[in-house]
Coordinates of C-alpha atoms and ligand atoms in Angstrom, one line a residue:
M86 CA -25.3 5.2 -23.4
N87 CA -27.3 6.2 -20.3
K88 CA -28.0 9.8 -20.4
N89 CA -28.6 11.7 -17.0
A90 CA -31.5 13.9 -17.0
S91 CA -29.6 17.0 -15.3
V92 CA -26.9 16.5 -18.0
E93 CA -29.5 16.5 -20.9
K94 CA -31.4 19.4 -19.6
W95 CA -28.3 21.6 -19.2
V96 CA -27.2 20.4 -22.8
E97 CA -30.4 21.4 -24.1
E98 CA -30.5 24.7 -22.6
T99 CA -27.1 25.6 -23.6
A100 CA -27.9 24.5 -27.2
R101 CA -30.7 27.1 -27.2
L102 CA -28.1 29.7 -26.2
T103 CA -25.2 28.7 -28.4
R104 CA -27.5 27.2 -31.3
P105 CA -25.2 24.4 -32.9
D106 CA -26.2 22.7 -36.0
R107 CA -25.5 19.6 -34.5
I108 CA -25.0 17.9 -31.1
V109 CA -22.5 14.8 -30.5
W110 CA -22.4 13.0 -27.3
L111 CA -19.0 11.4 -27.1
T112 CA -18.9 8.0 -25.7
G113 CA -15.1 7.5 -25.7
S114 CA -14.9 4.6 -28.1
D115 CA -12.2 3.8 -30.4
A116 CA -14.3 4.4 -33.5
E117 CA -15.4 7.7 -32.5
Y118 CA -11.9 9.0 -31.8
E119 CA -11.2 7.8 -35.5
Q120 CA -14.1 9.9 -36.8
L121 CA -13.1 13.0 -34.8
L122 CA -9.4 12.6 -36.2
A123 CA -11.1 12.5 -39.7
E124 CA -13.2 15.6 -39.0
G125 CA -10.0 17.4 -37.6
V126 CA -8.3 16.8 -40.6
R127 CA -11.3 17.7 -43.0
L128 CA -11.6 21.0 -41.1
N129 CA -7.8 21.8 -41.8
Q130 CA -7.2 21.6 -37.9
L131 CA -5.0 18.4 -38.0
I132 CA -2.2 17.4 -40.4
P133 CA -1.7 13.8 -40.6
L134 CA 2.0 12.9 -39.7
D135 CA 4.1 10.2 -41.6
S136 CA 2.1 6.9 -40.8
A137 CA 5.2 4.8 -40.2
K138 CA 7.4 7.4 -38.2
H139 CA 4.5 8.9 -36.1
P140 CA 1.7 6.4 -36.4
G141 CA -1.6 7.9 -35.3
S142 CA -0.3 11.3 -34.7
Y143 CA -1.3 14.7 -36.1
L144 CA 0.0 18.3 -36.0
H145 CA -2.2 21.2 -35.0
R146 CA -1.3 24.8 -35.6
S147 CA -2.9 27.2 -33.3
H148 CA -3.9 30.9 -34.0
P149 CA -0.6 32.6 -33.5
E150 CA -2.4 35.0 -30.9
D151 CA -3.5 31.8 -29.0
V152 CA -0.7 29.7 -27.8
A153 CA -0.7 29.8 -24.1
R154 CA -2.9 30.3 -21.0
T155 CA -4.0 33.9 -20.7
E156 CA -4.2 34.8 -17.0
Q157 CA -5.2 38.2 -17.5
N158 CA -8.5 36.8 -19.0
T159 CA -9.0 34.4 -16.2
Y160 CA -11.5 35.3 -13.8
I161 CA -13.0 33.8 -10.5
C162 CA -16.5 35.0 -10.2
T163 CA -17.6 34.7 -6.8
P164 CA -20.4 36.6 -5.2
V165 CA -17.9 38.2 -2.8
R166 CA -15.2 39.7 -4.1
G167 CA -12.7 38.7 -1.2
D168 CA -13.4 35.3 -1.5
A169 CA -11.4 35.3 -4.9
G170 CA -8.7 37.0 -3.2
P171 CA -6.1 39.6 -4.3
T172 CA -4.3 37.1 -6.6
N173 CA -7.2 36.4 -8.8
N174 CA -9.0 38.5 -11.3
W175 CA -12.5 38.9 -10.1
M176 CA -16.0 39.6 -11.9
D177 CA -19.4 39.7 -10.3
P178 CA -21.1 36.3 -11.4
A179 CA -24.1 38.2 -12.5
E180 CA -22.0 40.5 -14.6
A181 CA -19.8 37.7 -16.0
Y182 CA -22.9 35.5 -16.9
D183 CA -24.5 38.7 -18.7
K184 CA -21.3 39.5 -20.8
L185 CA -20.5 35.9 -21.7
R186 CA -24.1 35.0 -22.4
R187 CA -24.2 37.7 -25.2
L188 CA -20.9 36.3 -26.6
F189 CA -22.2 32.8 -26.4
S190 CA -25.5 33.7 -28.1
G191 CA -25.7 31.9 -31.4
V192 CA -21.8 31.4 -31.5
M193 CA -22.1 27.6 -32.5
K194 CA -24.2 28.3 -35.6
G195 CA -22.8 26.4 -38.4
R196 CA -20.9 24.5 -35.9
T197 CA -21.0 21.1 -33.9
M198 CA -21.3 21.0 -30.2
Y199 CA -19.4 18.2 -28.6
V200 CA -20.7 16.9 -25.2
I201 CA -17.8 15.6 -23.5
P202 CA -18.7 13.7 -20.2
H203 CA -15.7 12.8 -18.5
L204 CA -14.3 11.3 -15.2
L205 CA -11.8 13.2 -13.0
G206 CA -10.0 10.3 -11.2
P207 CA -10.2 6.4 -11.1
P208 CA -13.4 4.8 -11.6
G209 CA -15.3 3.4 -8.7
S210 CA -13.4 5.9 -6.5
P211 CA -15.8 8.0 -3.9
F212 CA -13.2 10.8 -4.4
S213 CA -13.6 11.0 -8.3
K214 CA -15.7 13.7 -10.0
V215 CA -17.4 14.2 -13.2
G216 CA -17.3 16.8 -15.5
V217 CA -19.1 17.6 -18.8
E218 CA -17.6 20.1 -21.2
L219 CA -19.6 21.6 -24.0
T220 CA -17.2 22.6 -26.8
D221 CA -17.5 23.5 -30.7
S222 CA -13.7 22.5 -31.0
V223 CA -13.0 19.1 -32.5
Y224 CA -9.4 19.8 -31.5
V225 CA -10.5 20.2 -27.9
A226 CA -12.7 17.0 -28.3
I227 CA -9.6 14.8 -29.4
N228 CA -7.6 16.4 -26.8
M229 CA -10.1 15.6 -24.2
Q230 CA -10.1 11.8 -25.3
I231 CA -6.4 11.8 -24.7
M232 CA -6.4 13.7 -21.3
T233 CA -9.6 12.3 -19.5
R234 CA -11.2 9.0 -18.8
L235 CA -14.1 10.1 -21.3
G236 CA -17.5 9.1 -22.0
T237 CA -19.6 6.1 -21.0
V238 CA -17.2 5.6 -17.8
A239 CA -18.0 9.0 -16.5
L240 CA -21.9 8.9 -17.2
E241 CA -21.9 5.5 -15.2
H242 CA -20.1 7.0 -12.4
L243 CA -22.6 9.9 -12.3
G244 CA -25.7 7.7 -12.4
D245 CA -28.7 9.8 -11.8
S246 CA -26.8 12.4 -9.5
H247 CA -27.3 16.3 -10.6
S248 CA -23.9 17.0 -9.2
F249 CA -21.3 17.6 -11.9
L250 CA -18.9 20.0 -13.3
K251 CA -20.3 22.2 -16.0
G252 CA -17.9 23.5 -18.7
L253 CA -18.8 25.6 -21.7
H254 CA -16.4 26.3 -24.2
S255 CA -16.2 28.0 -27.5
C256 CA -13.6 29.2 -29.9
G257 CA -15.8 31.9 -30.9
T258 CA -13.8 34.2 -33.2
L259 CA -10.6 33.8 -31.1
D260 CA -10.6 37.5 -30.7
P261 CA -7.9 37.9 -27.8
R262 CA -9.7 41.1 -26.8
Q263 CA -12.9 39.4 -25.8
R264 CA -11.4 36.4 -24.4
Y265 CA -12.8 35.3 -21.1
I266 CA -12.2 32.1 -19.0
C267 CA -14.7 32.7 -16.0
H268 CA -14.9 30.3 -13.2
F269 CA -18.3 30.4 -11.0
P270 CA -17.1 27.9 -8.2
Q271 CA -20.4 28.2 -6.4
D272 CA -22.2 26.8 -9.4
L273 CA -19.2 24.4 -10.3
T274 CA -19.2 26.1 -13.8
V275 CA -16.7 27.4 -16.4
W276 CA -17.5 29.5 -19.2
S277 CA -14.6 30.1 -21.6
I278 CA -14.8 31.8 -24.8
N279 CA -12.3 33.1 -27.6
S280 CA -9.6 30.7 -27.1
G281 CA -8.9 27.3 -28.4
Y282 CA -5.6 26.7 -26.6
G283 CA -4.4 24.2 -23.9
G284 CA -5.5 25.2 -20.3
N285 CA -8.0 27.8 -21.7
A286 CA -9.9 25.5 -23.5
L287 CA -9.4 21.9 -22.2
L288 CA -11.6 22.7 -19.2
S289 CA -10.8 19.5 -17.5
K290 CA -7.3 20.4 -16.7
K291 CA -6.6 23.6 -15.0
C292 CA -10.1 25.0 -14.9
F293 CA -12.0 21.9 -13.3
A294 CA -9.2 19.7 -12.0
L295 CA -7.4 22.9 -10.2
R296 CA -9.6 26.0 -9.8
I297 CA -13.1 24.3 -9.2
A298 CA -11.5 21.1 -7.6
S299 CA -9.4 23.4 -5.1
W300 CA -12.6 25.3 -4.1
L301 CA -14.4 22.1 -3.8
G302 CA -11.7 20.5 -1.8
R303 CA -11.8 23.2 0.7
Q304 CA -15.6 22.5 1.2
E305 CA -14.9 18.8 1.3
G306 CA -11.6 18.4 3.3
W307 CA -9.2 17.5 0.6
L308 CA -6.6 19.5 -1.6
A309 CA -6.6 19.7 -5.4
E310 CA -2.8 20.5 -6.4
H311 CA -0.5 21.4 -9.2
M312 CA 1.6 18.4 -8.6
F313 CA 3.2 15.3 -10.4
I314 CA 2.8 11.9 -8.6
T315 CA 5.6 9.3 -8.9
G316 CA 6.9 6.2 -7.2
I317 CA 10.4 5.6 -6.9
E318 CA 11.1 1.6 -6.6
D319 CA 14.5 0.9 -5.0
P320 CA 16.5 -2.1 -6.0
K321 CA 14.9 -4.2 -3.0
G322 CA 11.2 -3.6 -4.4
Q323 CA 10.1 -1.0 -2.1
V324 CA 8.1 1.8 -3.7
T325 CA 8.1 5.4 -2.2
Y326 CA 5.7 7.8 -3.5
I327 CA 6.4 11.6 -4.0
A328 CA 4.3 14.3 -5.0
G329 CA 5.9 17.5 -6.4
A330 CA 4.5 21.2 -7.5
F331 CA 6.4 23.2 -10.0
P332 CA 5.1 26.2 -12.0
S333 CA 4.1 25.3 -15.7
A334 CA 7.2 24.5 -17.8
C335 CA 9.8 24.4 -15.0
G336 CA 10.6 20.6 -15.6
K337 CA 7.9 18.8 -13.5
T338 CA 7.1 16.4 -16.3
N339 CA 10.6 15.3 -16.7
L340 CA 11.1 14.8 -13.2
A341 CA 7.8 12.6 -12.9
M342 CA 9.3 10.2 -15.3
L343 CA 13.1 10.4 -14.9
R344 CA 15.0 7.5 -15.8
P345 CA 17.6 6.5 -13.4
T346 CA 21.0 5.6 -14.7
G347 CA 24.5 4.9 -13.5
A348 CA 24.7 4.0 -9.8
Y349 CA 20.9 4.4 -9.7
S350 CA 20.1 2.1 -12.5
G351 CA 18.6 -0.6 -10.2
Y352 CA 16.0 2.0 -9.2
K353 CA 12.5 2.2 -11.2
I354 CA 10.3 5.0 -11.7
W355 CA 6.4 4.4 -11.7
C356 CA 4.7 7.7 -13.0
V357 CA 1.2 8.1 -11.6
G358 CA 0.6 11.6 -13.0
D359 CA 2.8 14.5 -14.3
D360 CA 0.5 17.8 -13.5
I361 CA -2.4 17.5 -11.1
A362 CA -2.8 15.6 -7.7
W363 CA -5.8 15.5 -5.6
L364 CA -4.7 14.6 -2.0
R365 CA -6.7 13.2 1.0
V366 CA -6.3 12.2 4.3
G367 CA -6.6 8.3 4.5
I368 CA -8.1 6.4 7.4
D369 CA -4.6 5.6 8.4
G370 CA -3.6 9.2 8.8
R371 CA -1.6 9.5 5.8
L372 CA -2.0 11.5 2.4
Y373 CA -3.1 9.8 -0.5
A374 CA -3.0 11.0 -4.1
T375 CA -4.9 10.4 -7.1
N376 CA -4.6 11.8 -10.8
P377 CA -7.6 13.1 -12.0
E378 CA -6.3 13.2 -15.6
A379 CA -5.5 10.3 -18.2
G380 CA -2.9 11.9 -20.5
F381 CA 0.2 14.2 -20.8
F382 CA 0.0 17.7 -22.2
G383 CA 3.8 18.2 -22.1
V384 CA 5.9 21.2 -23.3
A385 CA 7.8 19.6 -26.7
P386 CA 10.9 22.2 -26.6
G387 CA 13.7 20.6 -24.6
T388 CA 12.0 17.1 -24.5
S389 CA 14.5 14.9 -26.0
P390 CA 16.1 11.4 -25.8
Q391 CA 18.6 12.9 -23.4
T392 CA 16.4 14.7 -21.1
N393 CA 13.2 12.5 -21.0
P394 CA 13.6 9.1 -23.0
N395 CA 10.4 7.9 -21.4
M396 CA 8.4 10.6 -22.7
M397 CA 9.9 10.1 -26.1
A398 CA 8.9 6.6 -26.0
A399 CA 5.4 7.8 -24.9
I400 CA 4.6 10.3 -27.8
A401 CA 6.2 7.9 -30.3
K402 CA 2.5 7.2 -31.7
N403 CA -1.3 8.4 -30.9
T404 CA 0.0 11.9 -30.2
I405 CA -1.4 15.2 -31.2
F406 CA 1.5 17.9 -31.4
T407 CA 0.4 21.4 -31.4
N408 CA 3.0 24.2 -32.5
V409 CA 5.8 22.3 -33.2
A410 CA 7.9 22.3 -36.8
L411 CA 7.1 20.2 -39.5
A412 CA 9.7 18.6 -42.0
P413 CA 8.9 17.7 -45.7
D414 CA 8.8 14.0 -44.6
R415 CA 5.9 14.6 -42.3
T416 CA 8.0 14.4 -39.2
V417 CA 7.8 16.9 -36.4
W418 CA 10.8 18.9 -34.6
W419 CA 11.4 21.3 -31.9
E420 CA 14.3 22.9 -30.3
G421 CA 16.3 20.5 -28.1
L422 CA 16.0 17.6 -30.6
D423 CA 19.1 17.0 -32.9
L424 CA 18.8 18.8 -36.2
P425 CA 18.7 16.6 -39.2
A426 CA 21.5 17.0 -41.6
D427 CA 18.9 18.1 -44.4
I428 CA 16.5 21.1 -43.0
K429 CA 15.3 21.7 -46.8
G430 CA 11.6 22.4 -46.6
F431 CA 11.2 22.7 -42.8
L432 CA 8.2 24.7 -41.9
D433 CA 8.0 26.4 -38.3
W434 CA 5.0 26.4 -36.2
Q435 CA 3.1 28.9 -38.1
G436 CA 3.7 26.9 -41.4
R437 CA 6.4 29.4 -42.6
P438 CA 9.7 28.1 -44.3
W439 CA 12.3 27.8 -41.5
S440 CA 15.9 27.3 -41.3
P441 CA 18.5 27.9 -38.3
N442 CA 19.6 31.1 -39.8
S443 CA 15.9 32.6 -39.7
G444 CA 16.5 33.9 -36.3
Q445 CA 13.3 32.5 -35.2
K446 CA 12.3 29.4 -33.1
A447 CA 11.2 26.4 -35.3
A448 CA 8.6 25.4 -32.7
H449 CA 6.8 27.7 -30.3
P450 CA 8.4 27.8 -27.1
N451 CA 5.1 26.6 -25.5
S452 CA 4.3 24.2 -28.2
R453 CA 2.8 20.9 -26.8
F454 CA 2.4 17.1 -27.3
T455 CA -0.9 15.4 -26.1
T456 CA -0.1 11.9 -25.4
P457 CA -2.3 9.1 -23.2
I458 CA -0.5 8.2 -20.1
K459 CA -1.0 4.6 -20.9
Q460 CA 1.8 4.9 -23.5
S461 CA 4.5 5.8 -21.1
P462 CA 7.0 3.1 -20.4
V463 CA 6.6 3.9 -16.7
F464 CA 3.0 3.6 -16.3
T465 CA 1.6 2.0 -13.3
P466 CA -1.8 0.4 -13.0
K467 CA -1.8 2.3 -9.6
W468 CA -3.0 5.2 -11.6
N469 CA -6.5 3.6 -11.5
S470 CA -6.3 2.6 -8.1
P471 CA -9.4 4.1 -6.2
E472 CA -7.8 5.0 -3.1
G473 CA -4.8 6.5 -4.7
V474 CA -1.0 6.0 -3.5
P475 CA 0.4 7.2 0.0
I476 CA 2.7 10.2 -0.3
S477 CA 5.7 10.2 1.7
A478 CA 7.2 13.4 0.5
I479 CA 6.2 16.5 -1.2
L480 CA 8.4 18.9 -3.2
F481 CA 8.0 22.4 -4.0
G482 CA 10.2 23.3 -6.7
A483 CA 10.6 26.7 -8.7
R484 CA 13.0 28.2 -11.1
R485 CA 15.3 30.5 -9.3
S486 CA 18.7 31.3 -10.6
T487 CA 19.9 32.6 -7.4
L488 CA 19.5 32.1 -3.5
V489 CA 17.4 28.9 -3.2
P490 CA 19.5 26.2 -2.6
L491 CA 19.2 22.7 -4.4
V492 CA 17.3 21.1 -1.7
C493 CA 16.0 22.0 1.8
E494 CA 13.7 20.2 4.1
A495 CA 11.1 21.8 6.1
F496 CA 11.3 21.3 10.0
N497 CA 7.6 20.2 9.9
W498 CA 4.4 20.3 8.1
Q499 CA 3.6 23.9 9.1
H500 CA 7.3 25.1 8.1
G501 CA 6.5 23.3 4.9
V502 CA 3.4 25.2 4.1
Y503 CA 5.3 28.2 4.8
L504 CA 8.0 27.1 2.4
G505 CA 5.3 26.4 -0.2
A506 CA 3.6 29.5 0.4
T507 CA 6.7 31.6 0.0
M508 CA 7.9 30.0 -3.4
S509 CA 8.7 32.4 -6.1
S510 CA 9.9 31.6 -9.6
E511 CA 10.8 33.1 -12.8
T512 CA 8.0 33.1 -15.5
T513 CA 8.2 30.8 -18.5
S514 CA 6.3 30.6 -22.0
A515 CA 3.2 28.7 -20.5
A516 CA 1.5 31.8 -19.7
A517 CA 1.1 34.8 -22.1
G518 CA 3.7 37.6 -21.0
A519 CA 7.3 38.4 -20.5
T520 CA 9.3 35.5 -19.2
G521 CA 12.2 35.4 -16.7
V522 CA 10.3 37.7 -14.4
L523 CA 10.4 36.8 -10.6
R524 CA 7.0 36.4 -9.3
Q525 CA 5.7 35.0 -5.9
D526 CA 4.0 31.6 -6.9
P527 CA 2.7 29.8 -3.9
M528 CA 2.5 26.0 -4.1
A529 CA 2.9 26.8 -8.1
M530 CA -0.9 27.5 -7.8
L531 CA -0.8 31.2 -8.4
P532 CA -2.8 30.8 -11.7
F533 CA -4.9 27.8 -10.5
C534 CA -6.2 28.5 -7.0
G535 CA -10.0 29.0 -7.2
Y536 CA -10.3 30.9 -4.0
N537 CA -8.7 33.5 -1.9
M538 CA -5.1 32.0 -1.4
A539 CA -5.1 33.3 2.4
D540 CA -7.8 30.8 3.0
Y541 CA -6.0 28.1 0.9
F542 CA -2.8 28.4 3.1
G543 CA -5.4 28.0 6.1
H544 CA -6.8 24.9 4.7
W545 CA -3.3 23.4 3.9
L546 CA -2.5 23.9 7.8
K547 CA -6.1 22.4 8.7
I548 CA -5.2 19.2 6.5
G549 CA -1.8 19.0 8.3
R550 CA -3.5 18.8 11.8
R551 CA -5.7 15.6 10.4
L552 CA -2.4 13.9 9.2
K553 CA -0.9 11.3 11.7
A554 CA 2.0 10.5 9.5
P555 CA 2.2 13.7 7.3
P556 CA 4.5 13.6 4.3
K557 CA 7.9 15.5 4.8
I558 CA 8.1 18.8 2.9
F559 CA 11.1 19.9 0.9
R560 CA 11.9 22.9 -1.4
V561 CA 14.0 22.1 -4.2
N562 CA 15.6 24.2 -7.1
W563 CA 17.5 22.8 -10.1
F564 CA 17.8 26.1 -11.8
R565 CA 20.6 28.1 -9.9
R566 CA 23.1 29.6 -12.3
D567 CA 26.8 30.7 -11.8
A568 CA 28.3 34.1 -12.4
H569 CA 28.5 33.1 -16.1
G570 CA 25.0 32.3 -16.4
R571 CA 25.7 28.7 -16.7
F572 CA 23.4 26.1 -14.8
L573 CA 25.3 25.0 -11.3
W574 CA 23.5 21.7 -11.4
P575 CA 23.1 19.2 -14.3
G576 CA 19.4 18.3 -13.5
F577 CA 17.4 15.7 -15.6
G578 CA 18.5 12.3 -14.7
D579 CA 21.1 13.7 -11.9
N580 CA 18.1 15.0 -10.0
M581 CA 17.8 11.3 -8.8
R582 CA 20.5 12.0 -6.7
V583 CA 18.5 14.4 -4.9
L584 CA 15.4 12.3 -4.8
K585 CA 17.7 9.7 -3.1
W586 CA 18.7 12.0 -0.3
I587 CA 14.7 13.1 0.0
I588 CA 13.6 9.2 0.2
D589 CA 16.5 8.7 2.8
R590 CA 15.4 11.5 5.0
C591 CA 11.8 9.9 4.8
Y592 CA 13.2 6.8 6.3
G593 CA 15.7 8.7 8.6
T594 CA 18.9 7.3 6.9
A595 CA 20.3 10.4 5.6
G596 CA 22.1 13.3 7.5
A597 CA 21.2 16.7 7.6
Q598 CA 22.4 20.1 8.9
E599 CA 20.1 22.5 10.6
T600 CA 20.2 26.0 9.1
P601 CA 17.7 29.2 9.4
I602 CA 16.0 28.1 6.2
G603 CA 15.5 24.3 6.9
Y604 CA 17.5 20.9 7.0
L605 CA 20.0 21.0 4.1
P606 CA 21.9 17.8 3.3
S607 CA 25.0 17.5 5.5
I608 CA 28.5 17.1 3.6
N609 CA 28.6 13.8 1.9
S610 CA 25.2 12.8 2.5
L611 CA 24.2 14.1 -1.1
D612 CA 25.8 11.8 -3.6
T613 CA 28.0 13.7 -6.0
D614 CA 29.9 11.0 -7.2
G615 CA 31.4 11.4 -11.0
L616 CA 29.6 14.8 -11.1
N617 CA 31.6 17.6 -12.9
L618 CA 29.9 20.7 -11.2
S619 CA 31.0 24.3 -12.4
G620 CA 32.0 27.0 -10.0
Q621 CA 32.2 26.2 -6.5
G622 CA 29.7 23.3 -7.0
M623 CA 28.0 21.9 -3.9
E624 CA 29.0 24.7 -1.7
E625 CA 27.2 27.2 -3.9
L626 CA 24.3 25.1 -4.1
L627 CA 23.9 24.4 -0.7
A628 CA 25.0 27.9 0.6
V629 CA 22.8 30.3 2.8
D630 CA 23.4 33.8 2.1
R631 CA 22.0 35.5 5.3
E632 CA 21.7 39.0 3.6
S633 CA 19.9 37.7 0.6
W634 CA 17.4 35.9 2.8
F635 CA 16.7 38.9 4.7
K636 CA 15.7 40.6 1.5
E637 CA 13.7 37.6 0.4
A638 CA 11.9 37.6 3.9
R639 CA 11.0 41.3 3.3
R640 CA 9.4 40.4 -0.2
Q641 CA 7.6 37.7 1.4
T642 CA 6.3 40.1 4.1
E643 CA 4.9 42.4 1.2
F644 CA 3.3 39.4 -0.4
F645 CA 1.5 38.1 2.6
G646 CA 0.7 41.8 3.5
K647 CA -1.6 41.7 0.2
F648 CA -4.3 39.1 2.2
G649 CA -4.4 41.5 5.2
T650 CA -6.0 40.0 8.3
R651 CA -7.1 36.8 6.0
M652 CA -3.6 35.6 6.4
P653 CA -3.2 32.8 8.7
A654 CA -1.2 33.6 11.9
E655 CA 0.8 30.5 11.7
L656 CA 2.6 31.7 8.7
L657 CA 3.1 35.1 10.0
L658 CA 4.7 33.2 12.8
E659 CA 6.9 31.1 10.7
Q660 CA 8.2 34.1 8.9
Q661 CA 9.0 36.0 12.1
M662 CA 10.8 32.8 13.2
L663 CA 12.8 32.8 10.0
I664 CA 13.8 36.4 10.7
D665 CA 14.7 35.4 14.1
R666 CA 16.8 32.6 13.2
L667 CA 18.4 34.6 10.4
S668 CA 19.3 37.1 13.2
V669 CA 20.6 34.7 15.6
Q670 CA 23.0 33.4 12.9
A671 CA 24.0 37.0 12.0
Q672 CA 25.1 37.5 15.7
R673 CA 27.0 34.2 15.7
T674 CA 29.0 35.1 12.4
Ligands
SAT26 O1 -2.0 25.3 -20.8 S1 -2.3 24.5 -19.7 O2 -2.4 25.1 -18.4 O3 -2.8 23.2 -19.9 C1 -0.3 23.9 -19.5 C2 0.2 24.7 -18.3 O4 0.4 25.9 -18.4 O5 0.6 24.0 -17.4
MN27 MN1 0.8 22.4 -15.3

């Protein structure tokens, strides 16, 4: 394999600091992957599953205090504090390097350091970037093989360029009090220590492809977003691509690979990506998307043949399961799957005996599977298209049990940016901390934006000015509940009904009514045939409750206030216009 002089120099420097016993450069070959799996088993980090029922698959149990991203330990280390903004933790870069250098000093003694070059984006695309992660975790190395285009392909893309994203990771002691995930955007560098879990440790994902990439995108004129990318092919063969941002563990993956049924069984879904989209303005003035990743790191609980049959097919082999339950026949289980009749000998995610009466979850709520995108039945070779796919609609979705209607279309790009910027969602188990707490999560990027979010909003507006044919922007909410706490909307496969309305709006063939918050489906323009909705059904799902929206607007004003004068005037104007429209409506009624 060709080595790159800058990468080699940096690997040597890092090895002098961390003192690994061995350095292993990964090439991405199948034989190497087998060796890594064997090493994972030898180190008791992987438990082989039944080779007939789960071919090529393994269970990993993480440390019980290391089960999700830890936002409180995640820092953006820019020379000027204001550049990180009020929504990020900030540390002075010199202080952070100094603090972490001490923690990294000699930390890999007795361990192997894996050098993991990977390509973020399709090979041959001028938009793709090269990252290199150095890690002492074989679990990370294995997951990176699944999650990225790894090894030779990346070094070939890099050639002799000096510009690559540098990631240094060590599990260290896993001490949560000494856990740091520090980003140095100006150096294209991430240092992460004392966690081995998901987004804290697989640096290609949230650290590179979102935090560092969002910062790079601002310099270079593109967007790195927390979005799935999916093509919907109608029965005539026309494919419409949509991208959608949802906070972690809010059904983004299920939506990205939804299986149309019933009246929609003539439609086909093509999943280009389930988590991250890099968006650029094409020469034709449309917005194009590529997926920097090569695998899915999905939430296991709730994934089932009913909710996501395509994902169940994808994870049938060559999959790493993390923190799910283990049956004595070496199969895995999680909440949401049918419980086998005989559950004798079940072990929970920590390896403790488990039964449904034990009052505990068998699988951790943030337990995950890692599986190659190519195994998905809805895989499309467009995933590797260097220019990406043209996006017709952008969705902003959040988990809101009240207020936010099922679907709402923005009046235009600027209003759409406002809808994204004012998104708030109830927290989930994907991040450590309380769940179900409402928080502002603009564009589902709150934990992932590598710079000041006011500047980020401004950047979205700037991109819009370059688009000759901008995608339409929609807000969706599958999570409305009735007075008894039951979901008002069935979700999953039935979300296709909403997607159909969205696509028809893109082609100008569906009706809508103008409301103060945006365009909502007009009566009968959204297909509800055969649905058995609870409560007032559609009426409730599409209601615009003025008083509550005034309250919501006040919360948004408070949030925007955090950014002071850095806040783009256009969004403050949108805010004022919403209040004005609500007031006019109030006078009319
Ligand atoms: O742990 S990850 O950040 O990779 C997954 C998620 O929270 O979306
Ligand atoms: Mn995510």
